[in-house]
mmCIF file with all atom_site columns, C-alpha atoms in Angstrom:
data_model
loop_
_atom_site.group_PDB
_atom_site.id
_atom_site.type_symbol
_atom_site.label_atom_id
_atom_site.label_alt_id
_atom_site.label_comp_id
_atom_site.label_asym_id
_atom_site.label_entity_id
_atom_site.label_seq_id
_atom_site.pdbx_PDB_ins_code
_atom_site.Cartn_x
_atom_site.Cartn_y
_atom_site.Cartn_z
_atom_site.occupancy
_atom_site.B_iso_or_equiv
_atom_site.pdbx_formal_charge
_atom_site.auth_seq_id
_atom_site.auth_comp_id
_atom_site.auth_asym_id
_atom_site.auth_atom_id
_atom_site.pdbx_PDB_model_num
ATOM 1   C CA . GLY A 1 1   ? 0.000   0.000  0.000  1.00 68.00 ? 1   GLY A CA 1
ATOM 2   C CA . GLN A 1 2   ? 0.898   3.631  -0.195 1.00 72.00 ? 2   GLN A CA 1
ATOM 3   C CA . GLN A 1 3   ? 3.502   4.859  2.249  1.00 84.00 ? 3   GLN A CA 1
ATOM 4   C CA . VAL A 1 4   ? 5.016   8.182  3.091  1.00 93.00 ? 4   VAL A CA 1
ATOM 5   C CA . MET A 1 5   ? 8.504   8.473  4.545  1.00 96.00 ? 5   MET A CA 1
ATOM 6   C CA . GLN A 1 6   ? 9.237   11.343 6.911  1.00 97.00 ? 6   GLN A CA 1
ATOM 7   C CA . ILE A 1 7   ? 12.670  12.479 8.081  1.00 97.00 ? 7   ILE A CA 1
ATOM 8   C CA . PRO A 1 8   ? 14.276  13.221 10.397 1.00 97.00 ? 8   PRO A CA 1
ATOM 9   C CA . GLN A 1 9   ? 12.631  11.397 13.272 1.00 96.00 ? 9   GLN A CA 1
ATOM 10  C CA . TYR A 1 10  ? 14.005  13.848 15.833 1.00 97.00 ? 10  TYR A CA 1
ATOM 11  C CA . GLN A 1 11  ? 15.530  17.302 15.680 1.00 97.00 ? 11  GLN A CA 1
ATOM 12  C CA . HIS A 1 12  ? 16.989  19.275 18.525 1.00 97.00 ? 12  HIS A CA 1
ATOM 13  C CA . VAL A 1 13  ? 17.775  22.930 17.846 1.00 97.00 ? 13  VAL A CA 1
ATOM 14  C CA . GLN A 1 14  ? 18.758  26.065 19.688 1.00 98.00 ? 14  GLN A CA 1
ATOM 15  C CA . GLU A 1 15  ? 16.102  28.737 19.804 1.00 98.00 ? 15  GLU A CA 1
ATOM 16  C CA . GLY A 1 16  ? 16.537  30.947 16.771 1.00 98.00 ? 16  GLY A CA 1
ATOM 17  C CA . GLU A 1 17  ? 17.855  28.189 14.520 1.00 98.00 ? 17  GLU A CA 1
ATOM 18  C CA . ASP A 1 18  ? 15.909  26.968 11.530 1.00 98.00 ? 18  ASP A CA 1
ATOM 19  C CA . PHE A 1 19  ? 14.203  23.573 11.231 1.00 98.00 ? 19  PHE A CA 1
ATOM 20  C CA . THR A 1 20  ? 13.059  21.486 8.291  1.00 98.00 ? 20  THR A CA 1
ATOM 21  C CA . THR A 1 21  ? 11.170  18.207 8.054  1.00 98.00 ? 21  THR A CA 1
ATOM 22  C CA . TYR A 1 22  ? 10.690  16.275 4.838  1.00 98.00 ? 22  TYR A CA 1
ATOM 23  C CA . CYS A 1 23  ? 8.108   13.837 3.518  1.00 98.00 ? 23  CYS A CA 1
ATOM 24  C CA . ASN A 1 24  ? 8.648   11.609 0.513  1.00 97.00 ? 24  ASN A CA 1
ATOM 25  C CA . SER A 1 25  ? 6.399   9.265  -1.418 1.00 95.00 ? 25  SER A CA 1
ATOM 26  C CA . SER A 1 26  ? 7.224   6.776  -4.174 1.00 92.00 ? 26  SER A CA 1
ATOM 27  C CA . THR A 1 27  ? 3.955   7.611  -5.904 1.00 92.00 ? 27  THR A CA 1
ATOM 28  C CA . THR A 1 28  ? 2.454   10.866 -7.108 1.00 93.00 ? 28  THR A CA 1
ATOM 29  C CA . LEU A 1 29  ? 0.247   12.442 -4.499 1.00 93.00 ? 29  LEU A CA 1
ATOM 30  C CA . SER A 1 30  ? -3.036  14.234 -5.043 1.00 92.00 ? 30  SER A CA 1
ATOM 31  C CA . ASN A 1 31  ? -2.294  16.425 -2.038 1.00 93.00 ? 31  ASN A CA 1
ATOM 32  C CA . ILE A 1 32  ? -0.411  16.446 1.239  1.00 96.00 ? 32  ILE A CA 1
ATOM 33  C CA . GLN A 1 33  ? -1.405  17.727 4.648  1.00 97.00 ? 33  GLN A CA 1
ATOM 34  C CA . TRP A 1 34  ? 0.657   18.844 7.612  1.00 98.00 ? 34  TRP A CA 1
ATOM 35  C CA . TYR A 1 35  ? -0.308  18.582 11.262 1.00 98.00 ? 35  TYR A CA 1
ATOM 36  C CA . LYS A 1 36  ? 1.308   19.644 14.536 1.00 98.00 ? 36  LYS A CA 1
ATOM 37  C CA . GLN A 1 37  ? 0.939   17.794 17.806 1.00 98.00 ? 37  GLN A CA 1
ATOM 38  C CA . ARG A 1 38  ? 2.091   19.537 20.956 1.00 97.00 ? 38  ARG A CA 1
ATOM 39  C CA . PRO A 1 39  ? 3.346   17.335 23.818 1.00 95.00 ? 39  PRO A CA 1
ATOM 40  C CA . GLY A 1 40  ? 0.297   15.880 25.550 1.00 94.00 ? 40  GLY A CA 1
ATOM 41  C CA . GLY A 1 41  ? -2.016  17.243 22.883 1.00 96.00 ? 41  GLY A CA 1
ATOM 42  C CA . HIS A 1 42  ? -3.766  16.038 19.783 1.00 97.00 ? 42  HIS A CA 1
ATOM 43  C CA . PRO A 1 43  ? -2.831  16.580 16.122 1.00 97.00 ? 43  PRO A CA 1
ATOM 44  C CA . VAL A 1 44  ? -3.908  19.956 14.773 1.00 97.00 ? 44  VAL A CA 1
ATOM 45  C CA . PHE A 1 45  ? -4.317  20.599 11.066 1.00 96.00 ? 45  PHE A CA 1
ATOM 46  C CA . LEU A 1 46  ? -1.877  23.177 9.711  1.00 97.00 ? 46  LEU A CA 1
ATOM 47  C CA . ILE A 1 47  ? -2.212  23.220 5.938  1.00 97.00 ? 47  ILE A CA 1
ATOM 48  C CA . GLN A 1 48  ? -2.969  21.284 2.786  1.00 96.00 ? 48  GLN A CA 1
ATOM 49  C CA . LEU A 1 49  ? -0.913  21.515 -0.414 1.00 97.00 ? 49  LEU A CA 1
ATOM 50  C CA . VAL A 1 50  ? -2.502  20.551 -3.698 1.00 95.00 ? 50  VAL A CA 1
ATOM 51  C CA . LYS A 1 51  ? -0.655  22.079 -6.639 1.00 97.00 ? 51  LYS A CA 1
ATOM 52  C CA . SER A 1 52  ? 2.672   21.033 -8.101 1.00 97.00 ? 52  SER A CA 1
ATOM 53  C CA . GLY A 1 53  ? 5.437   23.311 -6.821 1.00 97.00 ? 53  GLY A CA 1
ATOM 54  C CA . GLU A 1 54  ? 3.078   25.033 -4.401 1.00 97.00 ? 54  GLU A CA 1
ATOM 55  C CA . VAL A 1 55  ? 4.597   27.156 -1.631 1.00 98.00 ? 55  VAL A CA 1
ATOM 56  C CA . LYS A 1 56  ? 2.512   28.419 1.272  1.00 98.00 ? 56  LYS A CA 1
ATOM 57  C CA . LYS A 1 57  ? 3.560   30.445 4.284  1.00 98.00 ? 57  LYS A CA 1
ATOM 58  C CA . GLN A 1 58  ? 2.128   30.795 7.745  1.00 97.00 ? 58  GLN A CA 1
ATOM 59  C CA . LYS A 1 59  ? 4.202   33.367 9.625  1.00 97.00 ? 59  LYS A CA 1
ATOM 60  C CA . ARG A 1 60  ? 7.560   31.612 10.210 1.00 98.00 ? 60  ARG A CA 1
ATOM 61  C CA . LEU A 1 61  ? 6.380   28.320 8.643  1.00 98.00 ? 61  LEU A CA 1
ATOM 62  C CA . THR A 1 62  ? 6.948   27.642 4.943  1.00 98.00 ? 62  THR A CA 1
ATOM 63  C CA . PHE A 1 63  ? 5.365   24.621 3.273  1.00 98.00 ? 63  PHE A CA 1
ATOM 64  C CA . GLN A 1 64  ? 6.435   23.314 -0.117 1.00 98.00 ? 64  GLN A CA 1
ATOM 65  C CA . PHE A 1 65  ? 5.029   20.682 -2.455 1.00 98.00 ? 65  PHE A CA 1
ATOM 66  C CA . GLY A 1 66  ? 7.477   19.241 -4.962 1.00 97.00 ? 66  GLY A CA 1
ATOM 67  C CA . GLU A 1 67  ? 7.140   19.712 -8.687 1.00 97.00 ? 67  GLU A CA 1
ATOM 68  C CA . ALA A 1 68  ? 6.522   16.004 -9.167 1.00 96.00 ? 68  ALA A CA 1
ATOM 69  C CA . LYS A 1 69  ? 4.073   15.960 -6.224 1.00 96.00 ? 69  LYS A CA 1
ATOM 70  C CA . LYS A 1 70  ? 6.066   13.208 -4.563 1.00 96.00 ? 70  LYS A CA 1
ATOM 71  C CA . ASN A 1 71  ? 7.665   15.172 -1.772 1.00 97.00 ? 71  ASN A CA 1
ATOM 72  C CA . SER A 1 72  ? 6.978   18.015 0.589  1.00 98.00 ? 72  SER A CA 1
ATOM 73  C CA . SER A 1 73  ? 8.759   20.001 3.252  1.00 98.00 ? 73  SER A CA 1
ATOM 74  C CA . LEU A 1 74  ? 7.932   22.127 6.249  1.00 98.00 ? 74  LEU A CA 1
ATOM 75  C CA . HIS A 1 75  ? 10.497  24.760 7.165  1.00 98.00 ? 75  HIS A CA 1
ATOM 76  C CA . ILE A 1 76  ? 10.414  26.844 10.322 1.00 98.00 ? 76  ILE A CA 1
ATOM 77  C CA . THR A 1 77  ? 12.530  29.993 10.380 1.00 98.00 ? 77  THR A CA 1
ATOM 78  C CA . ALA A 1 78  ? 14.045  31.130 13.673 1.00 98.00 ? 78  ALA A CA 1
ATOM 79  C CA . THR A 1 79  ? 12.449  28.525 15.901 1.00 98.00 ? 79  THR A CA 1
ATOM 80  C CA . GLN A 1 80  ? 10.823  29.478 19.176 1.00 98.00 ? 80  GLN A CA 1
ATOM 81  C CA . THR A 1 81  ? 9.989   27.346 22.194 1.00 97.00 ? 81  THR A CA 1
ATOM 82  C CA . THR A 1 82  ? 6.352   27.468 21.115 1.00 97.00 ? 82  THR A CA 1
ATOM 83  C CA . ASP A 1 83  ? 7.330   25.427 18.043 1.00 98.00 ? 83  ASP A CA 1
ATOM 84  C CA . VAL A 1 84  ? 8.058   22.378 20.195 1.00 98.00 ? 84  VAL A CA 1
ATOM 85  C CA . GLY A 1 85  ? 6.038   19.338 19.197 1.00 98.00 ? 85  GLY A CA 1
ATOM 86  C CA . THR A 1 86  ? 5.761   16.626 16.585 1.00 98.00 ? 86  THR A CA 1
ATOM 87  C CA . TYR A 1 87  ? 5.072   17.538 12.974 1.00 98.00 ? 87  TYR A CA 1
ATOM 88  C CA . PHE A 1 88  ? 3.270   14.966 10.842 1.00 98.00 ? 88  PHE A CA 1
ATOM 89  C CA . CYS A 1 89  ? 2.646   14.841 7.148  1.00 98.00 ? 89  CYS A CA 1
ATOM 90  C CA . ALA A 1 90  ? -0.380  12.917 5.924  1.00 97.00 ? 90  ALA A CA 1
ATOM 91  C CA . VAL A 1 91  ? -1.637  11.912 2.510  1.00 95.00 ? 91  VAL A CA 1
ATOM 92  C CA . ASN A 1 92  ? -4.974  10.675 1.240  1.00 88.00 ? 92  ASN A CA 1
ATOM 93  C CA . ALA A 1 93  ? -5.166  6.907  0.845  1.00 79.00 ? 93  ALA A CA 1
ATOM 94  C CA . GLY A 1 94  ? -7.623  7.054  -2.029 1.00 75.00 ? 94  GLY A CA 1
ATOM 95  C CA . ASN A 1 95  ? -11.366 7.156  -2.472 1.00 67.00 ? 95  ASN A CA 1
ATOM 96  C CA . ASN A 1 96  ? -12.059 6.024  1.079  1.00 71.00 ? 96  ASN A CA 1
ATOM 97  C CA . ARG A 1 97  ? -10.908 9.380  2.455  1.00 80.00 ? 97  ARG A CA 1
ATOM 98  C CA . LYS A 1 98  ? -8.523  7.827  4.970  1.00 89.00 ? 98  LYS A CA 1
ATOM 99  C CA . LEU A 1 99  ? -5.180  9.436  5.672  1.00 93.00 ? 99  LEU A CA 1
ATOM 100 C CA . ILE A 1 100 ? -1.801  7.739  5.663  1.00 93.00 ? 100 ILE A CA 1
ATOM 101 C CA . TRP A 1 101 ? 0.488   9.307  8.231  1.00 96.00 ? 101 TRP A CA 1
ATOM 102 C CA . GLY A 1 102 ? 4.202   9.859  8.266  1.00 96.00 ? 102 GLY A CA 1
ATOM 103 C CA . LEU A 1 103 ? 6.093   8.787  11.390 1.00 96.00 ? 103 LEU A CA 1
ATOM 104 C CA . GLY A 1 104 ? 6.451   12.397 12.447 1.00 97.00 ? 104 GLY A CA 1
ATOM 105 C CA . THR A 1 105 ? 9.400   14.621 13.297 1.00 98.00 ? 105 THR A CA 1
ATOM 106 C CA . SER A 1 106 ? 9.737   15.563 16.946 1.00 98.00 ? 106 SER A CA 1
ATOM 107 C CA . LEU A 1 107 ? 11.169  19.031 17.402 1.00 98.00 ? 107 LEU A CA 1
ATOM 108 C CA . ALA A 1 108 ? 12.844  20.092 20.642 1.00 98.00 ? 108 ALA A CA 1
ATOM 109 C CA . VAL A 1 109 ? 13.952  23.707 21.067 1.00 98.00 ? 109 VAL A CA 1
ATOM 110 C CA . ASN A 1 110 ? 16.554  24.769 23.608 1.00 95.00 ? 110 ASN A CA 1
ATOM 111 C CA . PRO A 1 111 ? 15.807  28.234 24.992 1.00 92.00 ? 111 PRO A CA 1
ATOM 112 C CA . SER B 2 1   ? -13.508 23.339 11.669 1.00 77.00 ? 1   SER B CA 1
ATOM 113 C CA . ALA B 2 2   ? -15.388 21.355 14.317 1.00 85.00 ? 2   ALA B CA 1
ATOM 114 C CA . VAL B 2 3   ? -15.446 21.148 18.077 1.00 92.00 ? 3   VAL B CA 1
ATOM 115 C CA . ILE B 2 4   ? -14.909 17.593 19.215 1.00 96.00 ? 4   ILE B CA 1
ATOM 116 C CA . SER B 2 5   ? -15.122 16.262 22.742 1.00 97.00 ? 5   SER B CA 1
ATOM 117 C CA . GLN B 2 6   ? -14.101 12.884 24.057 1.00 98.00 ? 6   GLN B CA 1
ATOM 118 C CA . LYS B 2 7   ? -14.990 11.132 27.257 1.00 98.00 ? 7   LYS B CA 1
ATOM 119 C CA . PRO B 2 8   ? -13.294 9.999  29.388 1.00 98.00 ? 8   PRO B CA 1
ATOM 120 C CA . SER B 2 9   ? -10.121 12.032 29.027 1.00 97.00 ? 9   SER B CA 1
ATOM 121 C CA . ARG B 2 10  ? -8.193  9.325  30.831 1.00 97.00 ? 10  ARG B CA 1
ATOM 122 C CA . ASP B 2 11  ? -8.816  6.100  32.679 1.00 98.00 ? 11  ASP B CA 1
ATOM 123 C CA . ILE B 2 12  ? -6.967  3.356  34.486 1.00 98.00 ? 12  ILE B CA 1
ATOM 124 C CA . CYS B 2 13  ? -8.555  -0.038 33.989 1.00 97.00 ? 13  CYS B CA 1
ATOM 125 C CA . GLN B 2 14  ? -8.011  -3.568 35.121 1.00 97.00 ? 14  GLN B CA 1
ATOM 126 C CA . ARG B 2 15  ? -7.014  -6.344 32.772 1.00 98.00 ? 15  ARG B CA 1
ATOM 127 C CA . GLY B 2 16  ? -9.996  -8.200 31.309 1.00 98.00 ? 16  GLY B CA 1
ATOM 128 C CA . THR B 2 17  ? -12.446 -5.311 31.596 1.00 98.00 ? 17  THR B CA 1
ATOM 129 C CA . SER B 2 18  ? -13.857 -3.119 28.819 1.00 98.00 ? 18  SER B CA 1
ATOM 130 C CA . LEU B 2 19  ? -13.930 0.637  28.349 1.00 98.00 ? 19  LEU B CA 1
ATOM 131 C CA . THR B 2 20  ? -16.215 2.642  26.090 1.00 98.00 ? 20  THR B CA 1
ATOM 132 C CA . ILE B 2 21  ? -14.919 5.948  24.760 1.00 98.00 ? 21  ILE B CA 1
ATOM 133 C CA . GLN B 2 22  ? -17.366 8.543  23.518 1.00 98.00 ? 22  GLN B CA 1
ATOM 134 C CA . CYS B 2 23  ? -16.780 11.093 20.775 1.00 98.00 ? 23  CYS B CA 1
ATOM 135 C CA . GLN B 2 24  ? -19.177 14.007 20.306 1.00 98.00 ? 24  GLN B CA 1
ATOM 136 C CA . VAL B 2 25  ? -19.026 16.555 17.481 1.00 97.00 ? 25  VAL B CA 1
ATOM 137 C CA . ASP B 2 26  ? -20.760 19.921 17.436 1.00 95.00 ? 26  ASP B CA 1
ATOM 138 C CA . SER B 2 27  ? -21.946 19.509 13.840 1.00 93.00 ? 27  SER B CA 1
ATOM 139 C CA . GLN B 2 28  ? -23.056 16.719 11.544 1.00 93.00 ? 28  GLN B CA 1
ATOM 140 C CA . VAL B 2 29  ? -20.155 14.998 9.824  1.00 91.00 ? 29  VAL B CA 1
ATOM 141 C CA . THR B 2 30  ? -20.049 12.105 7.417  1.00 88.00 ? 30  THR B CA 1
ATOM 142 C CA . MET B 2 31  ? -16.628 10.690 8.207  1.00 87.00 ? 31  MET B CA 1
ATOM 143 C CA . MET B 2 32  ? -15.472 9.791  11.699 1.00 94.00 ? 32  MET B CA 1
ATOM 144 C CA . PHE B 2 33  ? -12.307 7.889  12.451 1.00 96.00 ? 33  PHE B CA 1
ATOM 145 C CA . TRP B 2 34  ? -10.797 6.161  15.464 1.00 98.00 ? 34  TRP B CA 1
ATOM 146 C CA . TYR B 2 35  ? -7.035  6.083  15.965 1.00 98.00 ? 35  TYR B CA 1
ATOM 147 C CA . ARG B 2 36  ? -4.596  4.637  18.453 1.00 98.00 ? 36  ARG B CA 1
ATOM 148 C CA . GLN B 2 37  ? -1.350  6.389  19.266 1.00 97.00 ? 37  GLN B CA 1
ATOM 149 C CA . GLN B 2 38  ? 1.414   4.916  21.385 1.00 94.00 ? 38  GLN B CA 1
ATOM 150 C CA . PRO B 2 39  ? 3.595   7.495  23.188 1.00 89.00 ? 39  PRO B CA 1
ATOM 151 C CA . GLY B 2 40  ? 6.143   8.985  20.835 1.00 89.00 ? 40  GLY B CA 1
ATOM 152 C CA . GLN B 2 41  ? 4.731   7.225  17.801 1.00 94.00 ? 41  GLN B CA 1
ATOM 153 C CA . SER B 2 42  ? 2.575   8.027  14.826 1.00 96.00 ? 42  SER B CA 1
ATOM 154 C CA . LEU B 2 43  ? -1.149  7.518  14.497 1.00 96.00 ? 43  LEU B CA 1
ATOM 155 C CA . THR B 2 44  ? -2.567  4.102  13.685 1.00 96.00 ? 44  THR B CA 1
ATOM 156 C CA . LEU B 2 45  ? -6.053  4.026  12.203 1.00 96.00 ? 45  LEU B CA 1
ATOM 157 C CA . ILE B 2 46  ? -8.304  1.501  13.918 1.00 97.00 ? 46  ILE B CA 1
ATOM 158 C CA . ALA B 2 47  ? -11.459 1.963  11.880 1.00 96.00 ? 47  ALA B CA 1
ATOM 159 C CA . THR B 2 48  ? -13.744 4.309  10.029 1.00 94.00 ? 48  THR B CA 1
ATOM 160 C CA . ALA B 2 49  ? -17.061 4.760  11.805 1.00 93.00 ? 49  ALA B CA 1
ATOM 161 C CA . ASN B 2 50  ? -19.897 4.715  9.287  1.00 82.00 ? 50  ASN B CA 1
ATOM 162 C CA . GLN B 2 51  ? -23.292 6.138  10.171 1.00 84.00 ? 51  GLN B CA 1
ATOM 163 C CA . GLY B 2 52  ? -26.005 3.520  9.854  1.00 81.00 ? 52  GLY B CA 1
ATOM 164 C CA . SER B 2 53  ? -23.698 0.639  8.987  1.00 83.00 ? 53  SER B CA 1
ATOM 165 C CA . GLU B 2 54  ? -20.838 -1.380 10.408 1.00 87.00 ? 54  GLU B CA 1
ATOM 166 C CA . ALA B 2 55  ? -17.484 0.254  10.891 1.00 92.00 ? 55  ALA B CA 1
ATOM 167 C CA . THR B 2 56  ? -14.706 -0.448 8.420  1.00 93.00 ? 56  THR B CA 1
ATOM 168 C CA . TYR B 2 57  ? -11.719 -1.900 10.265 1.00 95.00 ? 57  TYR B CA 1
ATOM 169 C CA . GLU B 2 58  ? -8.067  -1.696 9.301  1.00 94.00 ? 58  GLU B CA 1
ATOM 170 C CA . SER B 2 59  ? -5.814  -4.689 9.086  1.00 94.00 ? 59  SER B CA 1
ATOM 171 C CA . GLY B 2 60  ? -4.985  -5.968 12.558 1.00 95.00 ? 60  GLY B CA 1
ATOM 172 C CA . PHE B 2 61  ? -8.127  -4.625 14.197 1.00 97.00 ? 61  PHE B CA 1
ATOM 173 C CA . VAL B 2 62  ? -11.325 -6.632 14.629 1.00 96.00 ? 62  VAL B CA 1
ATOM 174 C CA . ILE B 2 63  ? -14.856 -5.813 15.635 1.00 96.00 ? 63  ILE B CA 1
ATOM 175 C CA . ASP B 2 64  ? -14.889 -8.204 18.587 1.00 97.00 ? 64  ASP B CA 1
ATOM 176 C CA . LYS B 2 65  ? -11.994 -6.364 20.190 1.00 98.00 ? 65  LYS B CA 1
ATOM 177 C CA . PHE B 2 66  ? -12.945 -2.819 19.156 1.00 98.00 ? 66  PHE B CA 1
ATOM 178 C CA . PRO B 2 67  ? -16.706 -2.598 18.619 1.00 97.00 ? 67  PRO B CA 1
ATOM 179 C CA . ILE B 2 68  ? -17.774 0.788  17.285 1.00 96.00 ? 68  ILE B CA 1
ATOM 180 C CA . SER B 2 69  ? -21.166 2.454  17.249 1.00 94.00 ? 69  SER B CA 1
ATOM 181 C CA . ARG B 2 70  ? -22.227 5.392  15.095 1.00 95.00 ? 70  ARG B CA 1
ATOM 182 C CA . PRO B 2 71  ? -25.890 6.046  15.858 1.00 93.00 ? 71  PRO B CA 1
ATOM 183 C CA . ASN B 2 72  ? -25.993 9.481  14.198 1.00 93.00 ? 72  ASN B CA 1
ATOM 184 C CA . LEU B 2 73  ? -23.870 12.052 12.397 1.00 93.00 ? 73  LEU B CA 1
ATOM 185 C CA . THR B 2 74  ? -22.580 13.736 15.567 1.00 95.00 ? 74  THR B CA 1
ATOM 186 C CA . PHE B 2 75  ? -21.675 10.845 17.849 1.00 96.00 ? 75  PHE B CA 1
ATOM 187 C CA . SER B 2 76  ? -19.618 7.662  17.955 1.00 97.00 ? 76  SER B CA 1
ATOM 188 C CA . THR B 2 77  ? -18.279 5.259  20.541 1.00 97.00 ? 77  THR B CA 1
ATOM 189 C CA . LEU B 2 78  ? -15.289 2.946  20.565 1.00 98.00 ? 78  LEU B CA 1
ATOM 190 C CA . THR B 2 79  ? -15.136 0.083  23.045 1.00 98.00 ? 79  THR B CA 1
ATOM 191 C CA . VAL B 2 80  ? -11.843 -1.522 23.968 1.00 98.00 ? 80  VAL B CA 1
ATOM 192 C CA . SER B 2 81  ? -12.851 -5.028 25.037 1.00 98.00 ? 81  SER B CA 1
ATOM 193 C CA . ASN B 2 82  ? -11.176 -7.569 27.264 1.00 98.00 ? 82  ASN B CA 1
ATOM 194 C CA . MET B 2 83  ? -8.280  -5.217 27.848 1.00 98.00 ? 83  MET B CA 1
ATOM 195 C CA . SER B 2 84  ? -4.675  -6.182 28.379 1.00 97.00 ? 84  SER B CA 1
ATOM 196 C CA . PRO B 2 85  ? -1.685  -3.975 29.232 1.00 97.00 ? 85  PRO B CA 1
ATOM 197 C CA . GLU B 2 86  ? -0.850  -3.910 25.502 1.00 96.00 ? 86  GLU B CA 1
ATOM 198 C CA . ASP B 2 87  ? -4.005  -1.836 24.965 1.00 97.00 ? 87  ASP B CA 1
ATOM 199 C CA . SER B 2 88  ? -2.545  1.007  27.016 1.00 97.00 ? 88  SER B CA 1
ATOM 200 C CA . SER B 2 89  ? -2.429  3.893  24.599 1.00 97.00 ? 89  SER B CA 1
ATOM 201 C CA . ILE B 2 90  ? -4.016  7.160  23.590 1.00 98.00 ? 90  ILE B CA 1
ATOM 202 C CA . TYR B 2 91  ? -7.236  6.745  21.629 1.00 98.00 ? 91  TYR B CA 1
ATOM 203 C CA . LEU B 2 92  ? -8.246  9.595  19.346 1.00 98.00 ? 92  LEU B CA 1
ATOM 204 C CA . CYS B 2 93  ? -11.364 10.238 17.352 1.00 98.00 ? 93  CYS B CA 1
ATOM 205 C CA . SER B 2 94  ? -11.295 12.520 14.362 1.00 97.00 ? 94  SER B CA 1
ATOM 206 C CA . VAL B 2 95  ? -13.743 13.858 11.818 1.00 95.00 ? 95  VAL B CA 1
ATOM 207 C CA . GLY B 2 96  ? -13.127 14.323 8.139  1.00 89.00 ? 96  GLY B CA 1
ATOM 208 C CA . LEU B 2 97  ? -14.035 17.737 6.822  1.00 84.00 ? 97  LEU B CA 1
ATOM 209 C CA . VAL B 2 98  ? -13.371 19.736 3.664  1.00 80.00 ? 98  VAL B CA 1
ATOM 210 C CA . ALA B 2 99  ? -10.863 18.196 1.273  1.00 77.00 ? 99  ALA B CA 1
ATOM 211 C CA . ASP B 2 100 ? -10.359 15.268 3.644  1.00 84.00 ? 100 ASP B CA 1
ATOM 212 C CA . THR B 2 101 ? -8.620  17.306 6.308  1.00 91.00 ? 101 THR B CA 1
ATOM 213 C CA . GLN B 2 102 ? -9.182  15.890 9.769  1.00 94.00 ? 102 GLN B CA 1
ATOM 214 C CA . TYR B 2 103 ? -9.939  17.470 13.108 1.00 95.00 ? 103 TYR B CA 1
ATOM 215 C CA . PHE B 2 104 ? -9.205  15.560 16.262 1.00 97.00 ? 104 PHE B CA 1
ATOM 216 C CA . GLY B 2 105 ? -10.733 15.203 19.666 1.00 97.00 ? 105 GLY B CA 1
ATOM 217 C CA . PRO B 2 106 ? -8.507  15.731 22.704 1.00 97.00 ? 106 PRO B CA 1
ATOM 218 C CA . GLY B 2 107 ? -7.911  11.999 23.103 1.00 97.00 ? 107 GLY B CA 1
ATOM 219 C CA . THR B 2 108 ? -8.438  9.394  25.801 1.00 98.00 ? 108 THR B CA 1
ATOM 220 C CA . ARG B 2 109 ? -5.381  8.219  27.681 1.00 97.00 ? 109 ARG B CA 1
ATOM 221 C CA . LEU B 2 110 ? -5.904  4.595  28.688 1.00 98.00 ? 110 LEU B CA 1
ATOM 222 C CA . THR B 2 111 ? -3.746  2.659  31.122 1.00 97.00 ? 111 THR B CA 1
ATOM 223 C CA . VAL B 2 112 ? -4.439  -1.024 31.635 1.00 97.00 ? 112 VAL B CA 1
ATOM 224 C CA . LEU B 2 113 ? -2.975  -2.671 34.722 1.00 96.00 ? 113 LEU B CA 1
#
C-alpha cells in the first residue's frame, strides 16, 4: 500500500535556529497535509498543499510541495519554544478518504 | 472546523475489563475515524465509523476487540474489550471535513494494569 517516509525522526535545535522536516512518497500524491501535535495534545491541522510546486507560508512556517508531487517540506525559520512538538505529514489513501500518516518529526527547542 | 469532545479524558482499567470511549461533534459529519497512538509514535487508524452501517476496520483490528457504534452524524463510541496492558495507549477520534482534512478530539489516555 501507499507509504510516506518522513525524516528526520528527531531534531533538537537552539532557539533561533531553523528547522526542516521532509516527507517523501514513491507515488504521485493528489495532495499532502501537515499537522502539529504539541506534547500531551492532539494533532492539529496546519495546511494542505494541492498544486505542483506550491509554496505556502504561515508566519515563520513555509510549506512546499514538490514539482513532481512526490515530496513536501515544512520549514520553520528562527524557531521558538512554542514550536516544540511533533510535525506529521499525511496523505490521502484514495477514495475512502482515509489518511496515511508519516512517522512524524519531533522538534525540541533549547531556549 | 469542528469542536470535538471525548470522554473519558483518561482512565486506568483492570485487565480483562472493557472501556467505552465517547466522541461528540458539534456539527453533523459524514466521516469519523478512530485512531490509536502509542507514546512517541505516529497515528494508527483503527477503523472508520460509518453512520447507519458497520465500521470499516483496518488490518490488525477486529470488531470483537474494538466494537464501534455510530448512531448518528454527531456521535460515535469505541469500546476496547477484554483489555490487556498492551491496549494502554491514547485513543483519538477525528472527523473528516473539507478536502479530507481531519480534526481531532482531545484523546483518551488509557492505562491497563
